[in-house]
Structure formats: structure tokens, C-alpha cells
mmCIF file with all atom_site columns, C-alpha atoms in Angstrom:
data_model
loop_
_atom_site.group_PDB
_atom_site.id
_atom_site.type_symbol
_atom_site.label_atom_id
_atom_site.label_alt_id
_atom_site.label_comp_id
_atom_site.label_asym_id
_atom_site.label_entity_id
_atom_site.label_seq_id
_atom_site.pdbx_PDB_ins_code
_atom_site.Cartn_x
_atom_site.Cartn_y
_atom_site.Cartn_z
_atom_site.occupancy
_atom_site.B_iso_or_equiv
_atom_site.pdbx_formal_charge
_atom_site.auth_seq_id
_atom_site.auth_comp_id
_atom_site.auth_asym_id
_atom_site.auth_atom_id
_atom_site.pdbx_PDB_model_num
ATOM 1  C CA . MET A 1 1  ? 0.000   0.000  0.000  1.00 42.00 ? 22  MET A CA 1
ATOM 2  C CA . SER A 1 2  ? 1.227   3.493  -0.787 1.00 44.00 ? 23  SER A CA 1
ATOM 3  C CA . PRO A 1 3  ? 2.636   5.415  2.212  1.00 45.00 ? 24  PRO A CA 1
ATOM 4  C CA . ILE A 1 4  ? 0.188   8.192  1.362  1.00 49.00 ? 25  ILE A CA 1
ATOM 5  C CA . PHE A 1 5  ? -2.712  5.956  2.335  1.00 46.00 ? 26  PHE A CA 1
ATOM 6  C CA . ARG A 1 6  ? -1.087  4.367  5.363  1.00 43.00 ? 27  ARG A CA 1
ATOM 7  C CA . ARG A 1 7  ? -2.106  5.817  8.683  1.00 52.00 ? 28  ARG A CA 1
ATOM 8  C CA . GLY A 1 8  ? 0.530   6.484  11.272 1.00 57.00 ? 29  GLY A CA 1
ATOM 9  C CA . GLU A 1 9  ? 0.584   4.419  14.401 1.00 62.00 ? 30  GLU A CA 1
ATOM 10 C CA . LYS A 1 10 ? -1.956  5.614  16.947 1.00 71.00 ? 31  LYS A CA 1
ATOM 11 C CA . LYS A 1 11 ? -0.295  7.536  19.771 1.00 80.00 ? 32  LYS A CA 1
ATOM 12 C CA . ASN A 1 12 ? -1.289  7.303  23.385 1.00 86.00 ? 33  ASN A CA 1
ATOM 13 C CA . PRO A 1 13 ? -2.793  10.666 24.492 1.00 86.00 ? 34  PRO A CA 1
ATOM 14 C CA . GLN A 1 14 ? -0.507  10.617 27.556 1.00 87.00 ? 35  GLN A CA 1
ATOM 15 C CA . GLU A 1 15 ? 2.449   10.837 25.167 1.00 91.00 ? 36  GLU A CA 1
ATOM 16 C CA . ARG A 1 16 ? 1.083   13.951 23.404 1.00 96.00 ? 37  ARG A CA 1
ATOM 17 C CA . VAL A 1 17 ? 1.982   17.568 24.179 1.00 97.00 ? 38  VAL A CA 1
ATOM 18 C CA . VAL A 1 18 ? -0.138  20.584 23.314 1.00 98.00 ? 39  VAL A CA 1
ATOM 19 C CA . THR A 1 19 ? 1.624   23.939 23.169 1.00 98.00 ? 40  THR A CA 1
ATOM 20 C CA . LEU A 1 20 ? -0.292  27.203 23.332 1.00 98.00 ? 41  LEU A CA 1
ATOM 21 C CA . ILE A 1 21 ? 1.578   30.188 21.924 1.00 98.00 ? 42  ILE A CA 1
ATOM 22 C CA . ARG A 1 22 ? -0.007  33.252 23.494 1.00 98.00 ? 43  ARG A CA 1
ATOM 23 C CA . LYS A 1 23 ? 0.583   36.786 24.689 1.00 96.00 ? 44  LYS A CA 1
ATOM 24 C CA . PRO A 1 24 ? -0.424  38.580 27.884 1.00 95.00 ? 45  PRO A CA 1
ATOM 25 C CA . GLY A 1 25 ? -3.790  40.359 27.845 1.00 96.00 ? 46  GLY A CA 1
ATOM 26 C CA . CYS A 1 26 ? -5.155  38.399 24.874 1.00 96.00 ? 47  CYS A CA 1
ATOM 27 C CA . HIS A 1 27 ? -8.786  37.339 25.389 1.00 97.00 ? 48  HIS A CA 1
ATOM 28 C CA . LEU A 1 28 ? -8.629  34.855 22.503 1.00 97.00 ? 49  LEU A CA 1
ATOM 29 C CA . CYS A 1 29 ? -5.577  33.314 24.187 1.00 97.00 ? 50  CYS A CA 1
ATOM 30 C CA . ASP A 1 30 ? -7.533  32.966 27.446 1.00 98.00 ? 51  ASP A CA 1
ATOM 31 C CA . ASP A 1 31 ? -10.385 31.273 25.561 1.00 97.00 ? 52  ASP A CA 1
ATOM 32 C CA . ALA A 1 32 ? -7.975  28.917 23.803 1.00 98.00 ? 53  ALA A CA 1
ATOM 33 C CA . GLN A 1 33 ? -6.271  28.038 27.068 1.00 98.00 ? 54  GLN A CA 1
ATOM 34 C CA . ALA A 1 34 ? -9.593  27.128 28.697 1.00 98.00 ? 55  ALA A CA 1
ATOM 35 C CA . VAL A 1 35 ? -10.369 24.684 25.874 1.00 98.00 ? 56  VAL A CA 1
ATOM 36 C CA . ILE A 1 36 ? -6.854  23.224 25.929 1.00 98.00 ? 57  ILE A CA 1
ATOM 37 C CA . GLU A 1 37 ? -6.913  22.751 29.708 1.00 98.00 ? 58  GLU A CA 1
ATOM 38 C CA . LYS A 1 38 ? -10.287 20.990 29.518 1.00 98.00 ? 59  LYS A CA 1
ATOM 39 C CA . VAL A 1 39 ? -9.440  18.642 26.648 1.00 98.00 ? 60  VAL A CA 1
ATOM 40 C CA . CYS A 1 40 ? -5.958  17.788 27.944 1.00 98.00 ? 61  CYS A CA 1
ATOM 41 C CA . ALA A 1 41 ? -7.379  16.987 31.398 1.00 97.00 ? 62  ALA A CA 1
ATOM 42 C CA . GLU A 1 42 ? -10.007 14.709 29.821 1.00 97.00 ? 63  GLU A CA 1
ATOM 43 C CA . VAL A 1 43 ? -7.585  12.728 27.651 1.00 96.00 ? 64  VAL A CA 1
ATOM 44 C CA . GLY A 1 44 ? -4.496  12.887 29.881 1.00 96.00 ? 65  GLY A CA 1
ATOM 45 C CA . ALA A 1 45 ? -2.299  14.879 27.517 1.00 97.00 ? 66  ALA A CA 1
ATOM 46 C CA . ALA A 1 46 ? 0.278   17.379 28.734 1.00 97.00 ? 67  ALA A CA 1
ATOM 47 C CA . TRP A 1 47 ? 0.119   21.031 27.757 1.00 98.00 ? 68  TRP A CA 1
ATOM 48 C CA . GLU A 1 48 ? 2.331   24.094 28.047 1.00 98.00 ? 69  GLU A CA 1
ATOM 49 C CA . ALA A 1 49 ? 2.037   27.796 27.296 1.00 98.00 ? 70  ALA A CA 1
ATOM 50 C CA . LYS A 1 50 ? 4.705   29.930 25.650 1.00 98.00 ? 71  LYS A CA 1
ATOM 51 C CA . ASP A 1 51 ? 4.695   33.730 25.673 1.00 98.00 ? 72  ASP A CA 1
ATOM 52 C CA . ILE A 1 52 ? 5.241   35.033 22.147 1.00 97.00 ? 73  ILE A CA 1
ATOM 53 C CA . THR A 1 53 ? 6.642   38.313 23.515 1.00 96.00 ? 74  THR A CA 1
ATOM 54 C CA . GLU A 1 54 ? 9.558   36.434 25.089 1.00 96.00 ? 75  GLU A CA 1
ATOM 55 C CA . ASP A 1 55 ? 10.723  34.479 22.033 1.00 96.00 ? 76  ASP A CA 1
ATOM 56 C CA . GLU A 1 56 ? 11.883  36.188 18.824 1.00 96.00 ? 77  GLU A CA 1
ATOM 57 C CA . GLU A 1 57 ? 11.482  33.090 16.668 1.00 96.00 ? 78  GLU A CA 1
ATOM 58 C CA . LEU A 1 58 ? 7.906   32.472 17.823 1.00 95.00 ? 79  LEU A CA 1
ATOM 59 C CA . TYR A 1 59 ? 7.144   36.176 17.363 1.00 96.00 ? 80  TYR A CA 1
ATOM 60 C CA . ARG A 1 60 ? 8.457   36.175 13.804 1.00 96.00 ? 81  ARG A CA 1
ATOM 61 C CA . LYS A 1 61 ? 6.661   32.965 12.861 1.00 96.00 ? 82  LYS A CA 1
ATOM 62 C CA . TYR A 1 62 ? 3.282   33.336 14.583 1.00 96.00 ? 83  TYR A CA 1
ATOM 63 C CA . TRP A 1 63 ? 2.611   36.981 15.527 1.00 94.00 ? 84  TRP A CA 1
ATOM 64 C CA . GLU A 1 64 ? -0.340  37.454 13.153 1.00 94.00 ? 85  GLU A CA 1
ATOM 65 C CA . GLN A 1 65 ? -1.932  34.138 14.107 1.00 96.00 ? 86  GLN A CA 1
ATOM 66 C CA . ILE A 1 66 ? -1.981  34.101 17.922 1.00 96.00 ? 87  ILE A CA 1
ATOM 67 C CA . PRO A 1 67 ? -3.169  32.251 19.761 1.00 97.00 ? 88  PRO A CA 1
ATOM 68 C CA . VAL A 1 68 ? -1.547  29.320 18.004 1.00 98.00 ? 89  VAL A CA 1
ATOM 69 C CA . THR A 1 69 ? -1.965  25.707 19.094 1.00 98.00 ? 90  THR A CA 1
ATOM 70 C CA . LEU A 1 70 ? 0.672   23.090 18.358 1.00 97.00 ? 91  LEU A CA 1
ATOM 71 C CA . VAL A 1 71 ? 0.240   19.354 18.870 1.00 97.00 ? 92  VAL A CA 1
ATOM 72 C CA . ASP A 1 72 ? 3.561   17.559 19.275 1.00 96.00 ? 93  ASP A CA 1
ATOM 73 C CA . GLY A 1 73 ? 5.298   20.579 17.750 1.00 95.00 ? 94  GLY A CA 1
ATOM 74 C CA . ALA A 1 74 ? 3.150   20.770 14.597 1.00 96.00 ? 95  ALA A CA 1
ATOM 75 C CA . GLN A 1 75 ? 0.701   23.624 14.088 1.00 96.00 ? 96  GLN A CA 1
ATOM 76 C CA . HIS A 1 76 ? -2.844  22.486 14.785 1.00 96.00 ? 97  HIS A CA 1
ATOM 77 C CA . ASP A 1 77 ? -4.942  25.674 15.004 1.00 95.00 ? 98  ASP A CA 1
ATOM 78 C CA . PHE A 1 78 ? -4.743  29.431 15.229 1.00 96.00 ? 99  PHE A CA 1
ATOM 79 C CA . TRP A 1 79 ? -7.080  32.164 16.539 1.00 96.00 ? 100 TRP A CA 1
ATOM 80 C CA . ARG A 1 80 ? -9.627  29.692 17.949 1.00 95.00 ? 101 ARG A CA 1
ATOM 81 C CA . VAL A 1 81 ? -9.407  26.159 19.295 1.00 96.00 ? 102 VAL A CA 1
ATOM 82 C CA . GLN A 1 82 ? -12.234 23.784 18.481 1.00 96.00 ? 103 GLN A CA 1
ATOM 83 C CA . GLU A 1 83 ? -12.722 21.420 21.393 1.00 97.00 ? 104 GLU A CA 1
ATOM 84 C CA . GLU A 1 84 ? -13.797 18.378 19.375 1.00 97.00 ? 105 GLU A CA 1
ATOM 85 C CA . ARG A 1 85 ? -11.092 18.850 16.732 1.00 97.00 ? 106 ARG A CA 1
ATOM 86 C CA . LEU A 1 86 ? -8.378  19.025 19.404 1.00 97.00 ? 107 LEU A CA 1
ATOM 87 C CA . ARG A 1 87 ? -9.782  15.951 21.163 1.00 96.00 ? 108 ARG A CA 1
ATOM 88 C CA . ARG A 1 88 ? -9.707  13.997 17.879 1.00 95.00 ? 109 ARG A CA 1
ATOM 89 C CA . ALA A 1 89 ? -6.126  15.084 17.185 1.00 95.00 ? 110 ALA A CA 1
ATOM 90 C CA . LEU A 1 90 ? -5.008  13.874 20.601 1.00 96.00 ? 111 LEU A CA 1
ATOM 91 C CA . THR A 1 91 ? -6.782  10.522 20.479 1.00 92.00 ? 112 THR A CA 1
ATOM 92 C CA . ARG A 1 92 ? -6.077  9.347  16.943 1.00 85.00 ? 113 ARG A CA 1
#
């Protein structure tokens, strides 16, 4: 079967890491964090927050998209986090 059609091995949610790239005083960031905290608690995934104002590389890459959500280092969402979409990403 072509590698394009092969699914990757299912990862255990406890092995996943969600990163929220945010800035202070951002109401969308607060909303995103609430969803991330809820979903990660439900599935057992770890999460972390990074302040975009303290990292030049993150600032350069994501400034116009914050809040940005990464799953295992890959961009998952920006501006808003959809609870069900994040849950699916962490449990597939």
C-alpha cells in the first residue's frame, strides 16, 4: 500500500503535548487556554504555554496568528481552538 494511504501508528494521548503560543492580555488566548486545559485533562495529555513576547522566533513565525496551538510541535490551530477537533487530534 502506498505510504500516502497508510495511517501512522496511533499515539497514546498521555504521550502527546499541546503547546499554546499566546501573549499577555489576549482574550482569545484565554479562551484557547480554557479549551486546551479541559481537553488535555479529559484525555491525559500534557500542555504548556509559551509567551510570544519572550521568544523572537515564535514572534516572527506566529505573531499574526496568535493564539496558536501546536500538537507535538506541529501547528494544529490558530485564533480559535475547536474542542472536538483538538480531542480527535489527541486521540487518533
